[in-house]
Every structure is written in structure tokens, then in C-alpha cells.
């Protein structure tokens, strides 16, 4: 059976990995983005989800059987997040309706479903960990809920199935991505090594000591594709993490050892990366010049604000995956291995120095 995928946000950490796996599995893959990149096995679709006329023109003649939604636009307020991101999903599904080809829509959101939006992140009354899908929504406005509601409404109207996927912080490669902890830490460690600065944990005592988990982009892609092609997973929501748990007081040393940098003992004082790296643009440009790296613009690689938000949380975050396990999803990767695989890839692609 021929399967045709439309991956929305195909150049991001999540979308690029999903696109690559689909192409490798023999799917016909179209990759939608405002500024598409050259991706093997992926036909680019350039359009703006906020421009219905442009969207209709770009999708004219396409008949995707499966849609993978992995994109969003951050706004100044949650009300604007809801308006803009809900509109993007609605515009896309409206534009696809005339073809009548869609069988499944997979929407990737995240753990802000349980932790709250940026304006109320980790505050108020939160569900107890580990987070489980049956804990439902928080009593607070959240653009993830708006995105879900657009998918639910279109699915009921047009008859396609759906799946919702909630990763924790995603480890993967995407230059220019604004939420990229793995590459941020690789760049930060590289700067520490080049300047002799200690590799200093930027976050909170809770995150240093408590259990946590993360999501490898490949693990996420595997679950998304599994759900899109498994009848038992139709119309379900799933958490998705790597399958292990760890403490940052262990992982920080593992990452420091990989890069050969001196790890400074954490004394309970927060040292946000936004402060530590605020004057590092010129330092990185010099490192990139010396090593002939592919990207000299620090802002296209590092997202200190996002890494600070994750590592500065005052609460434990552990995620349960029993629901998808019970339905047959068995994917697993150790999180230190996920980091190391990313760092190896960044080295091979000339994003960070080879030594």
C-alpha cells in the first residue's frame, strides 16, 4: 500500500528525524516549512501556515495519507500562542480537506501539557509524577490544548484518525532551532574547553538531585510512525521519552567527560547559561574559524533560555510510558547514549570541533 506523508515543520529537530525515517522506510515524503532545506528523499513544500491562500496553492495536487504536525510559533503571550498556533493547525487541515486523502494526523506537543504554558510553567497545582496520559488537562489556557482541539474537531468532521505525542526535552540536530538543549550543551562545553572555563551546571538544586528523563528525536519518530500505522493506537494520546531515568548530578559528569572538560562541583547556586554565554558570540565565531566549522553564528546553535528553563525547574519531572508499551511500542535508548550519538553527529557534520 502506498503511503504519502506530509511532515509539517520538516526542518526542525522532530520533523527532520520523522522525515528521514519515513523516507528510509519507503514512504513518499513531502516536507513543509517556511524555508525548506535539502533533505534526502523529501520533496520540499514552501509555505506559511498563517497564509491560507499560499497554503492552498502549495498543497494543490498533494494527497497525503498521513500528516505529521511538529511545528509551532512562539508568541509574546499565551493568548497569542493559542490564537496563532490554533490557527496554523486549522488552516492546514482546512487546506487538506478538499483532497479527502488524509487517513491519520499525528500531532507532537510536549510535557507543558502537564507543566503548564510558559507564563505559568511549573506553577500552581500540577499532577503528580510520573505524568500519565489519564491525568488530563490543567485548568489553565494552553496552546497545546488549542492545537489538540483543532485536530479533534477536524477528525470528527472529516473522518481521519489521530494520535497525540508528548515528548520531554528532545535531543536531536537542527541548526537554527530555538529549543535545542543537546546542541546548546555541546557548544557550551566546547567553549568551556577552548577558554579553560569550568563546565558549570546552570540549573537548580532540584534538577541536580532529582530524577528526570528526556526524549531522543529518533525515539519520538519511531513512536509517531508506529502510532500512525497501528490500528490500536488510533485516536489516542501518548507520552514519549527514552525509557530510562537519570539525575543531572550524574549526566553532567558524563557530558563533561565526553568533551574532556573540568566539571565544577555544584554548590546549589544557579548560574543560568544566558548569563554564562552572554558574551560568547565572538568566542564561538573564533572557534568556528579556527576549526573550519559550518556555523559561526552562536544564536543559530545555542538556545540558553530554553536550557535554563528545563534545568532550572523547581520540580521533579518523570514521565510514564505504560500506555504505548501496553499497545506494543517497545522503543528504548539510554539518554547518555542519545547525547553521545548527537555529539558524534555534530562532530561529523562540522558543527562542533572533532576534538
C-alpha atoms as one frame of an Amber mdcrd trajectory, in Angstrom:
protein
   0.000   0.000   0.000   1.354   3.430  -0.972   1.711   5.822   1.930   2.324
   9.509   1.413   3.418  11.679   4.326   3.219  15.422   4.806   5.636  16.411
   7.581   4.869  19.905   8.839   7.943  21.505  10.373  10.206  19.197   8.395
  13.398  21.144   9.109  13.084  21.074  12.911  14.534  18.639  15.443  11.410
  16.486  15.420  10.274  16.876  11.835  13.652  16.246  10.247  14.031  12.954
  12.111  10.493  11.842  11.241  11.075  12.770   7.583  14.344  10.821   7.432
  12.831   7.680   8.949   9.783   7.799   6.675  11.961   8.228   3.586  14.199
   5.361   4.691  11.099   3.182   5.100   9.995   3.850   1.529   7.285   6.434
   2.102   6.645   9.271  -0.319   7.531  12.263   1.857   6.690  15.936   1.477
   8.373  18.283   3.920   6.541  21.527   4.676   8.400  24.522   6.082   8.544
  28.263   5.590  12.112  27.838   4.350  12.656  24.195   3.297  16.111  22.653
   3.299  17.602  19.932   1.130  16.630  16.635   2.796  17.327  13.294   1.067
  14.137  11.594  -0.049  11.957  14.579   0.911  10.109  16.815  -1.550  10.099
  20.376  -0.184   6.871  22.346   0.271   7.439  26.056   0.993   4.506  27.885
   2.534   3.251  29.868   5.518   0.619  28.186   7.687  -0.786  31.602   8.582
  -1.456  32.445   4.907  -4.436  30.354   3.708  -4.042  31.373   0.070  -0.347
  30.449  -0.012  -1.115  27.215   1.815  -3.870  26.184  -0.594  -1.592  26.858
  -3.546   1.346  24.943  -2.035  -0.799  21.903  -1.231  -2.703  21.854  -4.515
  -2.366  18.395  -6.039  -0.909  16.771  -2.907  -2.789  13.787  -1.495  -1.080
  12.818   1.767  -2.438   9.818   3.611  -0.618  10.765   6.835   0.139  14.176
   8.309   2.785  14.744  10.983   2.485  18.096  12.774   5.693  19.127  14.549
   5.744  22.913  14.352   4.645  25.959  16.340   5.438  29.659  16.624   6.234
  31.218  19.991   4.404  34.485  20.737   4.730  37.097  23.484   1.678  35.910
  25.456  -0.144  32.626  25.889  -3.288  34.185  24.446  -1.337  34.911  21.266
   0.226  31.431  21.351  -3.277  29.992  21.406  -4.577  32.226  18.624  -1.610
  31.809  16.275  -0.862  28.114  16.787  -4.503  27.071  16.772  -4.977  28.988
  13.530  -1.966  27.280  11.939  -3.386  23.807  12.612  -6.860  24.829  11.468
  -5.561  26.413   8.256  -3.543  23.308   7.402  -6.390  20.853   7.945  -8.828
  23.115   6.069  -6.435  23.239   3.111  -6.104  19.441   3.060  -9.851  18.783
   3.277 -10.752  19.100  -0.441  -8.417  16.256  -1.448 -10.047  13.901   1.064
  -6.902  11.792   1.275  -5.913  12.117   4.928  -6.205   8.936   6.990  -4.214
   9.938  10.083  -2.912  13.113  11.713  -0.146  12.888  14.328   0.348  15.987
  16.476   3.505  16.441  18.561   3.102  18.693  21.606   5.031  18.166  24.853
   5.100  17.999  28.633   3.797  21.554  29.001   0.523  19.637  28.747   1.200
  18.694  32.403   3.565  21.501  33.456   1.645  24.477  32.104   2.480  27.080
  29.439   5.443  29.456  29.553   3.505  32.058  31.564   2.659  29.539  34.302
   5.398  26.950  33.775   5.776  24.569  36.728   3.460  26.677  38.903   0.166
  26.121  40.663  -1.332  22.683  41.276   0.367  20.170  38.998  -0.329  16.459
  38.550   1.943  14.136  40.474   4.804  12.437  38.721   5.227  10.260  36.854
   3.000  12.100  34.384   0.337   9.840  32.861  -1.980  10.488  29.961  -5.120
   9.903  32.066  -4.249  12.881  34.282  -5.862  15.137  31.701  -5.538  18.867
  31.209  -4.628  21.589  33.681  -7.197  24.278  34.438  -5.203  26.899  32.558
  -5.133  28.219  28.995  -2.520  26.357  26.955  -1.798  26.483  23.218  -1.167
  22.715  23.208  -4.822  22.239  24.121  -5.858  24.606  21.314  -3.807  22.601
  18.804  -5.367  19.348  20.038  -8.878  20.777  19.807  -8.346  21.737  16.163
  -7.207  18.189  15.371 -10.133  16.662  17.294 -12.675  18.840  15.505 -11.267
  18.136  12.047 -11.007  14.396  12.769 -14.664  14.230  13.789 -15.728  16.237
  10.746 -13.518  14.564   8.130 -13.258  11.028   9.475  -9.497  10.595   9.851
  -7.741   9.113  12.873  -5.237  10.943  15.038  -2.558  10.485  17.666  -1.093
  12.989  20.136   2.549  12.697  21.245   4.052  14.394  24.313   7.853  14.280
  24.457  10.014  15.687  27.217  13.016  17.811  26.134  14.078  16.480  22.718
  17.681  15.533  21.905  18.367  15.970  18.206  20.043  18.014  15.496  18.533
  21.091  13.850  20.577  24.213  13.159  18.547  27.344  13.811  16.147  25.660
  16.240  15.217  27.814  19.241  14.744  24.918  21.691  17.801  22.719  21.409
  19.382  21.557  24.670  21.690  18.949  23.146  23.430  21.300  20.739  23.410
  24.087  23.339  25.304  21.897  25.807  27.726  20.741  23.081  28.515  24.342
  22.154  28.788  25.398  25.798  31.186  22.524  26.579  33.243  23.371  23.504
  33.545  26.995  24.669  34.497  25.863  28.174  37.222  23.642  26.736  38.590
  26.344  24.456  38.647  29.034  27.152  39.571  26.914  30.169  36.309  27.791
  31.923  34.773  25.117  34.153  31.763  23.200  32.877  29.286  24.725  35.336
  25.774  23.341  35.869  23.365  26.228  35.255  20.241  24.912  36.934  18.501
  24.298  40.236  19.318  22.060  43.184  16.141  20.086  42.490  17.175  19.321
  38.922  20.694  18.456  40.040  19.435  15.885  42.573  16.022  14.683  41.338
  15.141  12.051  38.772  14.252  13.185  35.277  14.011  11.887  31.705  14.365
  13.130  28.116  13.334  12.189  24.571  15.658  11.305  21.702  14.376  12.580
  18.350  14.711   9.098  16.873  12.683   7.582  19.708   9.975  10.173  19.116
   9.958   9.495  15.368   9.654   5.756  15.951   6.621   6.210  18.197   4.926
   8.715  15.900   5.268   6.410  12.887   4.216   3.386  14.955   1.057   5.155
  16.120   0.231   6.371  12.612   0.300   2.800  11.276  -1.075   0.813  14.243
  -4.877   0.481  14.432  -4.833   0.042  18.225  -3.140   3.449  18.591  -5.833
   5.317  16.667  -7.323   8.320  18.476  -5.012   8.033  21.479  -2.590  10.343
  23.282   0.892   9.135  24.259   3.783  10.259  26.374   7.147   9.580  24.759
  10.525   9.511  26.500  13.628   7.362  26.138  12.649   4.762  28.713  15.338
   5.459  31.317  15.606   7.958  34.167  18.698   9.782  35.422  19.926  12.560
  37.695  21.765  15.567  36.316  24.456  15.152  39.001  25.387  12.001  37.066
  24.623  13.136  33.500  26.547  16.407  33.825  29.738  14.484  34.578  29.053
  12.100  31.685  28.773  15.018  29.264  31.835  16.732  30.752  33.864  13.558
  30.350  32.797  13.252  26.696  34.205  16.698  25.933  37.190  16.422  28.249
  36.287  19.495  30.293  36.606  20.118  34.005  33.245  19.783  35.738  32.755
  22.286  38.531  31.108  20.898  41.658  27.579  22.244  42.048  27.163  24.280
  45.232  23.419  24.921  44.899  23.844  28.323  43.233  22.139  28.783  39.883
  24.325  30.131  37.075  21.990  30.468  34.071  23.510  29.819  30.678  22.032
  33.082  29.441  24.411  34.825  31.845  27.352  32.498  31.290  27.140  32.718
  27.485  26.028  36.320  27.006  29.451  37.435  25.723  30.338  34.236  23.850
  29.288  35.175  20.296  32.788  36.353  19.392  34.373  33.413  21.228  32.304
  30.954  19.201  33.000  32.756  15.929  36.723  32.423  16.640  36.402  28.714
  17.493  34.412  28.149  14.310  37.019  29.984  12.236  39.930  28.037  13.752
  38.277  24.675  13.161  36.521  25.462   9.874  33.079  24.808  11.346  29.869
  25.015   9.359  28.136  27.633  11.520  29.784  30.682  13.094  26.580  32.286
  14.391  26.159  31.218  18.017  22.478  32.169  18.034  21.717  29.538  15.383
  23.156  26.762  17.551  22.586  27.600  21.215  19.292  28.317  22.977  20.391
  29.170  26.549  16.962  30.447  27.601  15.320  27.104  26.832  18.041  25.054
  28.518  17.801  27.316  31.570  14.038  26.779  31.720  14.461  22.998  31.740
  17.441  22.809  34.101  16.075  25.462  36.444  12.737  23.809  37.186  11.927
  23.542  40.902  10.099  20.219  40.490  10.882  16.651  39.535   9.767  15.595
  36.047   9.348  11.892  35.302   7.118  10.559  32.539   5.201   7.283  32.356
   5.013   5.360  29.066   2.833   2.435  30.114   0.057   3.298  27.682   2.075
   2.872  24.491   4.044  -0.040  25.979   0.791  -1.904  26.590  -0.162  -1.397
  22.941   3.148  -2.749  21.644   5.598   0.148  21.333   8.950  -1.124  22.633
  11.419   1.613  21.651  14.240   2.445  24.103  17.507   4.376  24.164  19.661
   5.317  27.153  19.760   9.112  27.429  23.542   9.375  27.769  23.795   7.334
  24.560  21.337   9.729  22.890  23.513  12.690  23.879  26.699  10.983  22.692
  25.132   9.985  19.368  24.121  13.620  18.837  27.583  14.897  19.761  29.184
  12.388  17.379  26.881  13.594  14.618  27.637  17.260  15.359  31.340  16.461
  15.086  30.924  14.516  11.857  28.885  17.338  10.313  31.375  20.032  11.306
  29.066  21.778  13.749  31.484  21.356  16.668  35.232  20.554  16.568  36.256
  16.928  16.199  38.496  17.120  19.269
